[in-house]
Amino acid sequence: MNSPLDYSIVIPTTGRESLRVLLGALAAATGPPPREIIVVDDRPHGGELPLVDTSPPVRVLHSGGRGPAAARNVGWRHASGTWVAFLDDDVVTTPDWPHRLAEDLAGLDETTAASTAHIEVPLPADRKPTDEERGTAGLTVARWITADMAYRRAALLAVDGFDERFPRAFREDADLAMRVCLAGYRIAHGERVTSHPTRKSGPMASVRAQRGNYDNALMRRKFGPRWRQRIGERPGMLGRHAFTTALGAAAVSSGVAGRQRSALGFAAAWAALTTEFAARRIAQGPRTAGEIGRMAVTSALIPPAACWYRFRGEIRHRHATPTSPPTSQFDRDDAVIGDVPDLADPSMVSVAEELTAGSESANRR
């Protein structure tokens, strides 16, 4: 087996200032240095990047604005390390991150394709988190998040890397992990810890997040109707969103047709569902005037947005080739037993965590 210390770092970026913080943390870290640090600029037209001096020096590549999946592919295909450690440009590594990474990779045999990290999201201690903050906190329970995940380069070659049909930082990591497991590899749970600070994305962030339903359509086409269960995620809210949207559309069409009693009935049902959705989101947050107003508005917009993006995804990916489902069994404790060489080895069994994102709007699509 090749030395686990032989690793490259790949960081896709859109030029955010947080890249400077990450590179500074890597430059100051102690432990075995990487063979190379590759930053992939995923802006359509490139430009200046917030870089700092590191050892080894940062090598900048360009992916033309095609999304994080394509950017990571550009990075790892130019990397030469046995392992490729993917980091997002908005995470912050610990001072001993290289040492912890080396510990996580040490002793992993050739059947292990990747090592995950623990992602921590610092939340305010003096109040409940906002909807946006809860959405970011959902990263702490994501099973295969590439915000910090090291892959064996040979495994990436075996499955041809990330699927570039995923244009956003959503589902491309779960898709890769599923295909890696289908290829006969396993994924190890590492012990290193990386921080992912929250950031402000605007009052309509939860509505824009519904674009992920487009990517969910591709996951369904590739892995079948039970794909959420296979990646350890609880059912989403698309069915409820579709029902709410249908009630709203029925209220409008009935009103236009002059059927006032029917229009009022449909409108009342729509309002009840929308109010319950908003109240549930408000109850989880700080309940400030601004947050309540955002939740009221976005709770009305999320259902039709989710349906629209899912419809577009189903049309766009209607001819996508399905992927054979993984050979997995579920024991009575809901542990997933993958198709691995030796089921007597406890390390081959992993608990199927529920992906309980704090933000209903951003993560339960």
XYZ file of C-alpha atoms in Angstrom:
365
model
C 0.000 0.000 0.000
C 1.203 3.517 -0.835
C 1.995 5.849 2.037
C -1.112 7.672 3.337
C 1.055 10.787 3.672
C 1.207 11.148 -0.112
C -1.725 13.489 -0.657
C -2.765 16.450 -2.761
C -5.197 19.174 -1.707
C -7.845 20.362 -4.194
C -9.919 23.470 -3.458
C -12.618 24.642 -5.896
C -13.365 28.344 -5.497
C -15.416 31.217 -6.825
C -12.955 33.755 -5.471
C -14.545 34.306 -2.077
C -12.479 36.020 0.614
C -12.874 32.896 2.755
C -10.285 31.230 0.494
C -7.606 33.449 2.028
C -8.600 32.280 5.524
C -8.432 28.618 4.520
C -5.059 28.944 2.801
C -3.717 30.830 5.804
C -4.829 28.006 8.090
C -3.162 25.421 5.852
C 0.047 27.455 5.675
C 0.255 27.633 9.469
C -0.710 24.013 10.099
C 1.661 21.403 11.482
C 2.025 17.876 10.207
C 2.959 16.145 6.972
C 2.719 18.682 4.117
C 0.760 17.910 0.964
C 2.472 17.068 -2.289
C 0.640 20.034 -3.827
C -2.176 22.515 -3.197
C -4.386 22.993 -6.253
C -6.924 25.812 -6.307
C -9.427 25.570 -9.155
C -10.958 28.911 -10.122
C -14.530 28.135 -11.182
C -15.453 31.638 -12.292
C -16.366 31.927 -15.989
C -13.777 34.622 -16.672
C -11.266 34.080 -13.873
C -9.592 37.061 -12.223
C -7.543 37.770 -9.124
C -7.798 35.297 -6.249
C -7.270 35.977 -2.512
C -4.160 33.798 -2.217
C -1.489 33.587 0.478
C 1.972 32.060 0.506
C 1.880 28.360 1.281
C 4.309 25.465 1.170
C 4.116 24.034 -1.395
C 2.975 27.092 -3.382
C -0.601 27.171 -4.607
C -1.121 26.006 -8.156
C -4.113 27.688 -9.841
C -6.199 25.961 -12.523
C -9.405 27.071 -14.245
C -12.663 25.207 -14.896
C -14.693 27.867 -16.698
C -17.610 28.315 -14.309
C -19.105 24.855 -14.802
C -19.800 24.188 -11.124
C -17.991 22.522 -8.200
C -18.230 18.992 -9.630
C -16.413 20.037 -12.793
C -13.926 22.112 -10.790
C -13.041 19.167 -8.564
C -12.612 16.967 -11.625
C -10.149 19.457 -13.092
C -8.278 19.490 -9.800
C -7.943 15.788 -9.075
C -7.105 14.931 -12.691
C -4.106 17.260 -12.428
C -3.161 16.021 -8.965
C -0.411 13.449 -8.512
C -0.899 12.340 -4.889
C -2.120 8.882 -3.913
C -4.882 10.615 -1.981
C -6.798 13.746 -2.980
C -8.113 15.811 -0.068
C -11.023 17.973 -1.218
C -11.697 21.146 0.772
C -14.339 23.788 0.118
C -13.102 27.360 -0.006
C -15.315 28.414 2.935
C -14.123 25.911 5.563
C -11.452 26.450 8.205
C -9.082 23.614 9.066
C -7.513 23.042 12.488
C -3.848 23.819 13.244
C -3.058 20.086 13.232
C -5.259 19.178 10.267
C -2.465 17.526 8.200
C -1.542 15.364 11.186
C -5.176 14.377 11.749
C -5.634 13.628 8.065
C -2.562 11.384 8.129
C -3.972 9.532 11.143
C -7.289 9.031 9.361
C -5.594 7.644 6.239
C -3.037 5.475 8.008
C -3.730 1.768 7.713
C -6.595 2.029 5.218
C -6.394 -0.824 2.747
C -6.969 -0.706 -1.011
C -10.693 -1.430 -0.625
C -11.200 1.904 1.158
C -11.923 4.692 -1.297
C -12.342 7.679 0.994
C -12.183 9.140 4.473
C -14.760 11.595 5.779
C -14.243 14.394 8.296
C -16.483 15.745 11.037
C -17.908 19.117 10.010
C -18.682 21.597 12.769
C -20.867 24.657 12.218
C -20.475 27.315 14.947
C -23.915 28.627 15.903
C -24.795 31.578 18.155
C -24.939 30.676 21.836
C -27.248 33.518 22.879
C -30.215 32.806 20.594
C -31.826 30.209 18.383
C -30.275 29.961 14.914
C -31.939 31.576 11.940
C -33.359 29.527 9.087
C -30.218 30.162 7.054
C -27.973 29.155 9.944
C -29.967 25.965 10.464
C -29.530 25.208 6.797
C -25.756 25.435 7.128
C -25.882 23.373 10.337
C -27.378 20.553 8.276
C -23.858 19.974 6.953
C -22.890 18.484 10.309
C -25.000 15.381 9.650
C -24.341 15.015 5.919
C -22.700 11.627 5.405
C -20.334 12.201 2.487
C -19.848 15.944 2.267
C -16.836 16.998 0.203
C -16.336 20.165 2.258
C -13.564 18.000 3.741
C -13.246 14.522 2.270
C -10.181 12.628 1.083
C -10.489 10.209 -1.839
C -8.040 7.665 -3.094
C -7.104 8.820 -6.583
C -7.361 5.259 -7.924
C -11.013 5.137 -6.793
C -11.750 8.435 -8.550
C -10.239 6.999 -11.709
C -12.326 3.847 -11.351
C -15.628 5.770 -11.366
C -14.485 8.700 -13.561
C -14.808 11.252 -10.782
C -17.717 13.589 -10.170
C -20.810 13.664 -12.373
C -20.714 17.127 -13.939
C -24.457 17.079 -14.590
C -24.745 18.304 -10.986
C -24.101 22.029 -11.520
C -24.343 23.143 -7.871
C -22.736 22.208 -4.587
C -25.562 19.778 -3.925
C -25.857 15.991 -4.374
C -22.633 15.725 -6.379
C -20.854 14.386 -3.292
C -23.550 11.827 -2.416
C -23.674 10.700 -6.047
C -19.920 10.097 -6.132
C -19.970 8.192 -2.842
C -22.826 5.984 -4.060
C -20.987 5.113 -7.255
C -17.774 4.437 -5.347
C -19.613 2.022 -3.040
C -21.239 0.344 -6.042
C -17.760 -0.174 -7.469
C -16.897 -2.293 -4.436
C -15.133 0.235 -2.236
C -15.947 1.309 1.301
C -15.813 4.752 2.916
C -14.159 5.221 6.309
C -15.258 7.687 8.967
C -12.303 9.883 9.907
C -11.745 11.673 13.209
C -10.439 15.044 11.967
C -12.671 18.055 12.568
C -13.159 20.992 10.198
C -15.197 24.133 10.821
C -17.735 25.507 8.346
C -18.798 29.047 9.388
C -22.276 30.265 8.533
C -22.631 33.049 6.018
C -25.375 35.381 4.874
C -26.862 34.639 1.473
C -29.812 37.039 1.452
C -33.478 36.868 2.540
C -34.475 34.628 -0.377
C -31.756 32.008 0.244
C -34.256 29.305 1.204
C -36.215 29.862 -2.009
C -33.070 29.703 -4.138
C -32.122 26.506 -2.299
C -35.103 24.807 -3.931
C -32.971 24.549 -7.063
C -31.670 21.394 -5.419
C -34.907 19.681 -6.463
C -33.535 19.799 -10.011
C -30.593 17.693 -8.826
C -32.863 15.376 -6.847
C -34.500 14.414 -10.123
C -31.147 13.219 -11.444
C -30.530 11.229 -8.248
C -33.888 9.497 -8.686
C -33.122 8.651 -12.298
C -29.710 7.242 -11.401
C -30.490 5.348 -8.197
C -34.224 4.655 -8.251
C -37.157 5.889 -6.157
C -35.536 4.800 -2.868
C -32.397 6.857 -3.396
C -32.936 8.905 -0.232
C -32.972 5.781 1.903
C -29.823 4.554 0.192
C -27.886 7.677 1.109
C -29.230 7.661 4.680
C -31.623 10.595 4.305
C -35.184 10.940 5.519
C -38.033 11.627 3.050
C -38.276 15.131 1.656
C -41.222 17.511 1.515
C -41.834 17.572 -2.218
C -45.157 15.725 -1.921
C -46.492 18.252 0.560
C -45.146 21.135 -1.511
C -46.880 19.738 -4.586
C -50.181 19.451 -2.701
C -49.887 23.007 -1.389
C -49.069 24.324 -4.853
C -52.011 22.437 -6.372
C -54.377 23.972 -3.819
C -53.102 27.452 -4.627
C -53.464 26.866 -8.352
C -56.983 25.465 -7.847
C -57.960 28.541 -5.821
C -56.766 30.883 -8.567
C -58.355 28.908 -11.418
C -61.659 28.586 -9.554
C -61.699 32.319 -8.889
C -61.031 33.105 -12.542
C -63.844 30.738 -13.543
C -66.269 32.453 -11.178
C -66.638 29.526 -8.763
C -66.269 31.642 -5.648
C -67.222 29.000 -3.092
C -64.695 26.527 -4.491
C -62.054 29.254 -4.721
C -62.553 30.183 -1.061
C -62.340 26.536 -0.006
C -59.132 25.905 -1.917
C -57.655 29.190 -0.684
C -58.437 28.321 2.926
C -56.745 24.926 2.584
C -53.711 26.532 0.932
C -53.501 29.155 3.682
C -53.732 26.504 6.414
C -50.855 24.462 4.983
C -48.729 27.534 4.312
C -49.347 28.930 7.792
C -48.440 25.616 9.439
C -45.232 25.424 7.387
C -44.283 28.990 8.298
C -45.141 28.500 11.988
C -42.955 25.401 12.193
C -39.997 27.253 10.684
C -40.560 30.331 12.872
C -40.707 28.222 16.044
C -37.194 26.895 15.390
C -35.668 30.368 15.011
C -35.020 33.552 16.990
C -38.523 34.926 16.274
C -37.349 38.433 15.526
C -39.570 40.637 13.384
C -37.245 40.332 10.401
C -36.988 36.556 10.671
C -40.754 36.142 11.053
C -41.321 38.279 7.967
C -38.806 36.260 5.934
C -40.368 32.982 7.035
C -43.875 34.199 6.148
C -42.870 35.258 2.640
C -40.566 32.359 1.800
C -42.994 29.746 3.177
C -45.454 30.839 0.501
C -42.804 30.829 -2.248
C -40.976 27.594 -1.419
C -43.688 25.078 -2.504
C -44.128 26.369 -6.081
C -40.373 26.916 -6.423
C -39.675 23.339 -5.329
C -42.223 21.965 -7.805
C -40.931 24.107 -10.660
C -37.329 23.046 -10.219
C -38.276 19.402 -9.819
C -40.369 19.544 -13.001
C -37.440 21.069 -14.872
C -35.119 18.395 -13.500
C -37.418 15.553 -14.491
C -37.660 16.898 -18.035
C -33.945 17.578 -18.326
C -32.857 14.198 -16.969
C -35.645 12.028 -18.386
C -33.125 10.088 -20.469
C -30.483 9.755 -17.733
C -29.125 6.225 -17.433
C -30.096 4.513 -14.160
C -27.356 3.124 -11.956
C -27.764 -0.345 -10.491
C -28.852 -0.104 -6.838
C -26.252 -0.983 -4.229
C -26.284 -4.468 -2.824
C -27.194 -3.561 0.736
C -29.114 -5.156 3.549
C -30.790 -3.503 6.528
C -30.659 -5.130 9.936
C -33.332 -4.563 12.571
C -31.370 -1.634 14.021
C -31.365 0.174 10.650
C -27.667 -0.403 10.056
C -26.652 -0.551 6.415
C -24.549 -3.591 5.585
C -22.891 -2.887 2.281
C -21.643 -5.331 -0.325
C -18.138 -5.606 1.096
C -15.618 -8.432 1.205
C -15.907 -9.291 4.905
C -19.146 -8.667 6.806
C -17.546 -10.049 9.959
C -15.485 -6.875 10.211
C -17.463 -4.299 12.285
C -15.737 -1.447 10.468
C -17.581 -2.454 7.315
C -20.956 -1.605 8.889
C -22.107 1.968 9.196
C -25.215 3.377 10.820
C -27.677 4.924 8.378
C -27.923 8.388 9.881
C -30.950 10.510 9.140
C -30.013 13.708 7.400
C -31.959 15.980 9.735
C -31.091 19.398 8.402
C -32.209 22.170 10.687
C -33.756 24.166 7.867
C -36.968 22.632 6.542
C -36.824 24.840 3.488
C -33.232 24.308 2.429
C -32.679 20.660 3.201
C -35.982 18.748 3.219
C -36.853 19.134 -0.433
